[in-house]
GROMACS .gro file of C-alpha atoms in nm:
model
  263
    1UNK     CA    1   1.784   0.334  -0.995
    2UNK     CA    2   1.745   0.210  -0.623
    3UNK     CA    3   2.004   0.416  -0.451
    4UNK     CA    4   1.956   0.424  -0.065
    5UNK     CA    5   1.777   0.256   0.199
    6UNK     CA    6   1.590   0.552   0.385
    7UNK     CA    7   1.411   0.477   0.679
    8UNK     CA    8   1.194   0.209   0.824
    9UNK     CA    9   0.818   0.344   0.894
   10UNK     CA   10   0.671   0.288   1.223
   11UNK     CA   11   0.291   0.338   1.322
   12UNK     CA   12   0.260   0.424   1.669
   13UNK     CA   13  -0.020   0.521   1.886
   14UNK     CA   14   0.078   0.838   2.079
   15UNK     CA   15   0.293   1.087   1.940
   16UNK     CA   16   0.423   1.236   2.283
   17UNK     CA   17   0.544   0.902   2.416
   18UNK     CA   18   0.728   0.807   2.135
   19UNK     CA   19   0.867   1.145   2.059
   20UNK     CA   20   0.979   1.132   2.452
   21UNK     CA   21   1.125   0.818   2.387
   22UNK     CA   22   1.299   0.838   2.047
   23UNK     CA   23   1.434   1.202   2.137
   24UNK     CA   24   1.502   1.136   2.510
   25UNK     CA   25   1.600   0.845   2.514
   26UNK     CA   26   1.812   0.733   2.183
   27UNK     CA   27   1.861   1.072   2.130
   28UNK     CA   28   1.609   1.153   1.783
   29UNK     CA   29   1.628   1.419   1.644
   30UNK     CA   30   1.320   1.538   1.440
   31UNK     CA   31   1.446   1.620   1.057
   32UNK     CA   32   1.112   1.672   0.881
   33UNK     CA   33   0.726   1.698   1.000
   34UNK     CA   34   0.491   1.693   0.759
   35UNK     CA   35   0.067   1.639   0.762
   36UNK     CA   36  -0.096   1.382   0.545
   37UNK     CA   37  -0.434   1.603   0.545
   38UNK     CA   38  -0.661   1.362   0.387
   39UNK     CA   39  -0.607   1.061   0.647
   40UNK     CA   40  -0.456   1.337   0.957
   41UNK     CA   41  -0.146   1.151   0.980
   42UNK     CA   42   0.129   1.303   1.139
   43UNK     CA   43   0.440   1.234   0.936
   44UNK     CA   44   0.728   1.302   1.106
   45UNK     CA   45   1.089   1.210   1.069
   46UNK     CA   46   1.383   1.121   1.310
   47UNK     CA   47   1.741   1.068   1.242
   48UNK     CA   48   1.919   0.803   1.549
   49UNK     CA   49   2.283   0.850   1.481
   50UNK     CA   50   2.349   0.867   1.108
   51UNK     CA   51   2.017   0.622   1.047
   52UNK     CA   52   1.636   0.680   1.002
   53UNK     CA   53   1.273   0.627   1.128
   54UNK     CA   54   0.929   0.762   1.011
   55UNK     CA   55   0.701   0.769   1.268
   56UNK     CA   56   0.346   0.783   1.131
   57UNK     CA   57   0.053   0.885   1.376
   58UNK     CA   58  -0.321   0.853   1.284
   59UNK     CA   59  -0.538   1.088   1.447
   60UNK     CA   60  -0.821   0.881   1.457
   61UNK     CA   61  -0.655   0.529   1.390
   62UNK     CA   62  -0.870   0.271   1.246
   63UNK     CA   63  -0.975  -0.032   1.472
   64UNK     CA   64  -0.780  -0.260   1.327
   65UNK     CA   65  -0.443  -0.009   1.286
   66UNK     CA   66  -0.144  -0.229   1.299
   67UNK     CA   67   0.111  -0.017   1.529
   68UNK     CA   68   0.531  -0.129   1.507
   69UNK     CA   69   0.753  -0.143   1.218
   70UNK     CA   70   0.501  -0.149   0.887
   71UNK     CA   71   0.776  -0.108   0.607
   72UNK     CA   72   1.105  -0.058   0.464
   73UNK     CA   73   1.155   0.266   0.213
   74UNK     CA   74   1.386   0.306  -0.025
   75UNK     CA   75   1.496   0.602  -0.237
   76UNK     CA   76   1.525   0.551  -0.587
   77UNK     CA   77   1.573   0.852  -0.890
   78UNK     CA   78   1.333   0.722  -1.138
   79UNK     CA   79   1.007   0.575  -0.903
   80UNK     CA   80   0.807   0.445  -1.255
   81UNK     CA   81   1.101   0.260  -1.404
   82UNK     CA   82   1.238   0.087  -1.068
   83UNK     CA   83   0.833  -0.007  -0.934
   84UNK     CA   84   0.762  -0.099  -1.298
   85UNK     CA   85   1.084  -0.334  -1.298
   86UNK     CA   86   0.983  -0.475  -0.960
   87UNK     CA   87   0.690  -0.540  -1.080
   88UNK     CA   88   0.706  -0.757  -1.441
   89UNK     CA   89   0.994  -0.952  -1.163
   90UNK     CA   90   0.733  -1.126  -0.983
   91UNK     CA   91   0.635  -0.814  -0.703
   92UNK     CA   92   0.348  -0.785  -0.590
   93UNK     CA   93   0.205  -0.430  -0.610
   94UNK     CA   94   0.030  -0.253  -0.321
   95UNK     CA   95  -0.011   0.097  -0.457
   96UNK     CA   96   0.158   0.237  -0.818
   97UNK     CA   97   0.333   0.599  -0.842
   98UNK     CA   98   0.161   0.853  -0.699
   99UNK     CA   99   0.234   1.190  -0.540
  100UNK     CA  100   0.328   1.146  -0.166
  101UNK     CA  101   0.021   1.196   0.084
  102UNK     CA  102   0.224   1.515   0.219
  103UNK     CA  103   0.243   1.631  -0.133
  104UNK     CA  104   0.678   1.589  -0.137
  105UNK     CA  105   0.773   1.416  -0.345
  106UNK     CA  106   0.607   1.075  -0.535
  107UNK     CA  107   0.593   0.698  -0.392
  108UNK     CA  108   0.488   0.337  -0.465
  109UNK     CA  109   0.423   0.023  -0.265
  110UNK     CA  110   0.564  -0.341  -0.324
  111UNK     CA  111   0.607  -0.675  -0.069
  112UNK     CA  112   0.909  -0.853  -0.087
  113UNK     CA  113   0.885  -1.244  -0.161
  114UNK     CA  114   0.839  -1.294   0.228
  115UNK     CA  115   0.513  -1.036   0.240
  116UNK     CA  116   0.709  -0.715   0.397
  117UNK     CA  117   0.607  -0.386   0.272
  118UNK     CA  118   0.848  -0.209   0.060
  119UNK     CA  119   0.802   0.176  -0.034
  120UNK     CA  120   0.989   0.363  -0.320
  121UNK     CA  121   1.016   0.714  -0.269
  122UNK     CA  122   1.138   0.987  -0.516
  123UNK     CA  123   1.192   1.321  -0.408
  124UNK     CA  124   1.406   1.632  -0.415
  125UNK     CA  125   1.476   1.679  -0.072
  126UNK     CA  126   1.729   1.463   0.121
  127UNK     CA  127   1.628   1.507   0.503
  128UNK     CA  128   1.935   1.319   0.673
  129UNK     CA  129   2.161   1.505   0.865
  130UNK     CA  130   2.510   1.489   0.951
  131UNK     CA  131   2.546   1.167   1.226
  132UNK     CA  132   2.402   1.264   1.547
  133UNK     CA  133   2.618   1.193   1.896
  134UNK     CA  134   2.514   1.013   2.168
  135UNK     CA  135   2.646   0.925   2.497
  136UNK     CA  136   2.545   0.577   2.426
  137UNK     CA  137   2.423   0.479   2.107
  138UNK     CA  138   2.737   0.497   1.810
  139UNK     CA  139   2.561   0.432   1.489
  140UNK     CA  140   2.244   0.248   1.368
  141UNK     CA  141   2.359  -0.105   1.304
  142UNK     CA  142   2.047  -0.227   1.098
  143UNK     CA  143   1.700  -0.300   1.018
  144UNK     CA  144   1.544  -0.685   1.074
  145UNK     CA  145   1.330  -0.847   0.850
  146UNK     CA  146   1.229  -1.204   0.816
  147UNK     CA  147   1.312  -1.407   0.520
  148UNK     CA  148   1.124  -1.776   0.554
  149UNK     CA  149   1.197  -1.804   0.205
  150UNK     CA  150   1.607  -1.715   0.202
  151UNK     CA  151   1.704  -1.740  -0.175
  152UNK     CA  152   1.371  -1.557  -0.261
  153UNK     CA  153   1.470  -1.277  -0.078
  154UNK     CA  154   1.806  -1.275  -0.085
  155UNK     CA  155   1.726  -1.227  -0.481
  156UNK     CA  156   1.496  -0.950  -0.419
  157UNK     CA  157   1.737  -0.760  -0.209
  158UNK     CA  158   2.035  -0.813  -0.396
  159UNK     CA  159   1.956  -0.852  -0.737
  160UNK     CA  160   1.593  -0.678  -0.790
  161UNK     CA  161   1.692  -0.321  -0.538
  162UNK     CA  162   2.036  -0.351  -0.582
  163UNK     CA  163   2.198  -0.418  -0.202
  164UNK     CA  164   2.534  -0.518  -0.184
  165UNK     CA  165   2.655  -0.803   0.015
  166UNK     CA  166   2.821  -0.725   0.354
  167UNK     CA  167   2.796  -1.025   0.545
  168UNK     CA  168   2.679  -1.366   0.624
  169UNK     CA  169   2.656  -1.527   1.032
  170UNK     CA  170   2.494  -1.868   1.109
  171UNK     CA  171   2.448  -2.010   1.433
  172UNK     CA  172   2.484  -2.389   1.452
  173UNK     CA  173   2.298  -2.464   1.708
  174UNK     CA  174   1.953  -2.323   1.624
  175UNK     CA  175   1.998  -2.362   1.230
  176UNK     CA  176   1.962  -1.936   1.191
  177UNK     CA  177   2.129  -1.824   0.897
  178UNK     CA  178   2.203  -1.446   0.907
  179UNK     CA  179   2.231  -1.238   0.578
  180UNK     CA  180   2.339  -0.872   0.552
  181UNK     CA  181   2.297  -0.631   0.279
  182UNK     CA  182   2.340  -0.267   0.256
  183UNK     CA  183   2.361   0.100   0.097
  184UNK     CA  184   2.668   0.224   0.213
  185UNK     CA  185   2.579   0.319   0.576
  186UNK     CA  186   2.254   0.128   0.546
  187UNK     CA  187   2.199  -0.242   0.662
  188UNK     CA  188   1.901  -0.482   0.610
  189UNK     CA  189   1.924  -0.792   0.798
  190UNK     CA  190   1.765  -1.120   0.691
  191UNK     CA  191   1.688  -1.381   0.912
  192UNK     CA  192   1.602  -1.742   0.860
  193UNK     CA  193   1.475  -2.058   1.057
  194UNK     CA  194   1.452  -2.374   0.882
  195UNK     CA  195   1.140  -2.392   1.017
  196UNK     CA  196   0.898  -2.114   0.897
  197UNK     CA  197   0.872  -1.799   1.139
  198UNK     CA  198   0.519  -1.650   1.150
  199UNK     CA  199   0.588  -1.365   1.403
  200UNK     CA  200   0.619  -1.046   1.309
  201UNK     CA  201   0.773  -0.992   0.947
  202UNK     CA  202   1.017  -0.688   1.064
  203UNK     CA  203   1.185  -0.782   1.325
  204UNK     CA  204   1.373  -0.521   1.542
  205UNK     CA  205   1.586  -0.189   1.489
  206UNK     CA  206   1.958  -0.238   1.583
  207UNK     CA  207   2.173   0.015   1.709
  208UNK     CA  208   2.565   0.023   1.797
  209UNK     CA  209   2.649   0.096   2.140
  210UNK     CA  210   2.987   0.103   2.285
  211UNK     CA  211   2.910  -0.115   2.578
  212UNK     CA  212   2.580  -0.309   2.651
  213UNK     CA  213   2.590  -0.331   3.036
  214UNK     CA  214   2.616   0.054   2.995
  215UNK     CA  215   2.381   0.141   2.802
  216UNK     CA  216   2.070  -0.028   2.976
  217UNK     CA  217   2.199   0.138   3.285
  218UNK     CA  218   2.148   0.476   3.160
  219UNK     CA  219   1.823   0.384   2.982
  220UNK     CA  220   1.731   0.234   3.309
  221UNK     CA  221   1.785   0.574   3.493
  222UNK     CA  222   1.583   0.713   3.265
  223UNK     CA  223   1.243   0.464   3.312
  224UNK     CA  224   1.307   0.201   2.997
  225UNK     CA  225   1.405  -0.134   3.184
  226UNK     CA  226   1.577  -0.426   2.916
  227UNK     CA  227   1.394  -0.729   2.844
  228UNK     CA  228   1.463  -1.024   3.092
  229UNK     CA  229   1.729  -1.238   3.019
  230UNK     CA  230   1.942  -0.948   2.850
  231UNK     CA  231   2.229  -0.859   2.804
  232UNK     CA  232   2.340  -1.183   2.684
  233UNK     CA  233   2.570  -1.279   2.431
  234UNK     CA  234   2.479  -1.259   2.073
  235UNK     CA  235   2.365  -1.560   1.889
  236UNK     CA  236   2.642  -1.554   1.658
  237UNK     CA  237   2.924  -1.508   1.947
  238UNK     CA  238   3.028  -1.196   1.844
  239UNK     CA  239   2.984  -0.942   2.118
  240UNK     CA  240   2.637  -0.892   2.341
  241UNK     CA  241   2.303  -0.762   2.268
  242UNK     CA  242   2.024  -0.639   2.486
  243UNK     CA  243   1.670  -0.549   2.415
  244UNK     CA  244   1.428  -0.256   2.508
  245UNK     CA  245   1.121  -0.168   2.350
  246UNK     CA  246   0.925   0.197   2.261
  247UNK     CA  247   0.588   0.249   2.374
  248UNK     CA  248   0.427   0.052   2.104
  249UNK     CA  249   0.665  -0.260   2.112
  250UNK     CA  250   0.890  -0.236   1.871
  251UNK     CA  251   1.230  -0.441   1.997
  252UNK     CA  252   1.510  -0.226   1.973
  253UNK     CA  253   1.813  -0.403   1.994
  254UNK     CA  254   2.151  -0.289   2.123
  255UNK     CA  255   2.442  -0.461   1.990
  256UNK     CA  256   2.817  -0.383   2.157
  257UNK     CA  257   2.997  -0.584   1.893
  258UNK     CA  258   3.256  -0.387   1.587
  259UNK     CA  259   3.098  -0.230   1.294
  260UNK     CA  260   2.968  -0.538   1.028
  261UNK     CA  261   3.153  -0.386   0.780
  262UNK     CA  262   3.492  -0.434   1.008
  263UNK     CA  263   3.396  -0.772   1.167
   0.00000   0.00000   0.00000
């Protein structure tokens, strides 16, 4: 069974700017390193208040490495049953079971309806911590993926991993529907346009902070300026967001509004 949504994996370029600015910054801490020896890829996890990220770091990346957010993973107790269920349901595959490149554990690769990546991992050890404290940042809010096809994936999601329902925004005036699903503490977001999004497929990382306006000014003291035009208020009306990125991109996005689960 599909019990957890883990972590989202991220390929970045240069493992001493992004440890900088997950662990400096948002406050990361590092709860597993590992070594994929037969590609040298640096494996190494980090836990952002009670949430997590993989960052993976090629060595010698290829020249066409896609850096950012490459896929979701998901733990499940029985990886042959679960990718072999996903499969006969209309998956596609991109790699069957096999032992883990780092040698924990075993893994598998599907795309959801929409094309995103989707690993199922089986293993032993459980790296999250205890929810980390930060000045700034309260809790991970959720993950972002794009959903051009909305019943597809909503099926996939709910049905075929076994989400739960938490909640469902729409904002009038630009037709975006807004579906959440999640593990407990752990949220997937899907987002749809009536008219079909070809950007990229995962979206941003969201994290609660207390207070927007706050928060960019101490990220600002410490060198990461917010996009232009944020803060602003949130699409849906409830509370603010603003944007920063890491050093490869990816759009993390700080939300002040009440936990989805209270809202």
């Amino acid at each position: 069974m599909i019990y957890e949504l883990n972590h989202a994996g991220v390929v970045i370029r240069d493992l001493d700017k992004s440890l900088a600015f997950y662990q400096d910054v948002l406050g990361a801490r590092v709860v597993a390193r590992n070594v994929i020896p037969s590609s040298q890829t640096d494996v190494i996890y980090l836990q952002i208040a009670g949430g997590m990220i993989e960052l993976l770091h090629r060595r010698q990346p290829a020249p066409n490495e896609v850096f950012g957010i490459t896929h979701l993973g998901f733990m499940t107790d029985n990886l042959d049953a679960d990718y072999n269920a996903l499969v006969e349901s209309g998956s596609e595959s991109v790699a069957a079971p096999k032992v883990a490149g780092t040698g924990i554990g075993r893994l598998a690769f599907v795309r959801d309806p929409n094309g995103a990546r989707i690993e199922l991992l089986q293993r032993d050890v459980d790296f999250r911590a205890a929810p980390i404290e930060h000045a700034a940042i309260v809790s991970f809010d959720h993950f972002s993926v794009r959903a051009n096809d909305l019943t597809a994936a909503t099926d996939f999601y709910a049905r075929r991993l076994g989400m739960k329902p938490l909640k469902e925004m729409s904002v009038p005036q630009t037709q975006l529907s807004i579906l959440y699903f999640h593990f407990g503490y752990d949220v997937v977001e899907l987002l749809h346009r009536p008219t079909p999004d070809t950007g990229d497929i995962f979206g941003h990382i969201a994290l609660r902070v207390e207070d927007v306006n706050g928060a960019l000014k101490r990220f600002a003291a410490q060198g990461v300026s917010a996009e232009p035009g944020t803060p602003k208020p949130a699409g849906t009306g409830i509370g603010r967001i603003g944007i920063i990125r890491d050093p490869d991109g990816v759009r993390i996005e700080l939300v002040d509004r009440g936990d989805l689960r209270t809202l």
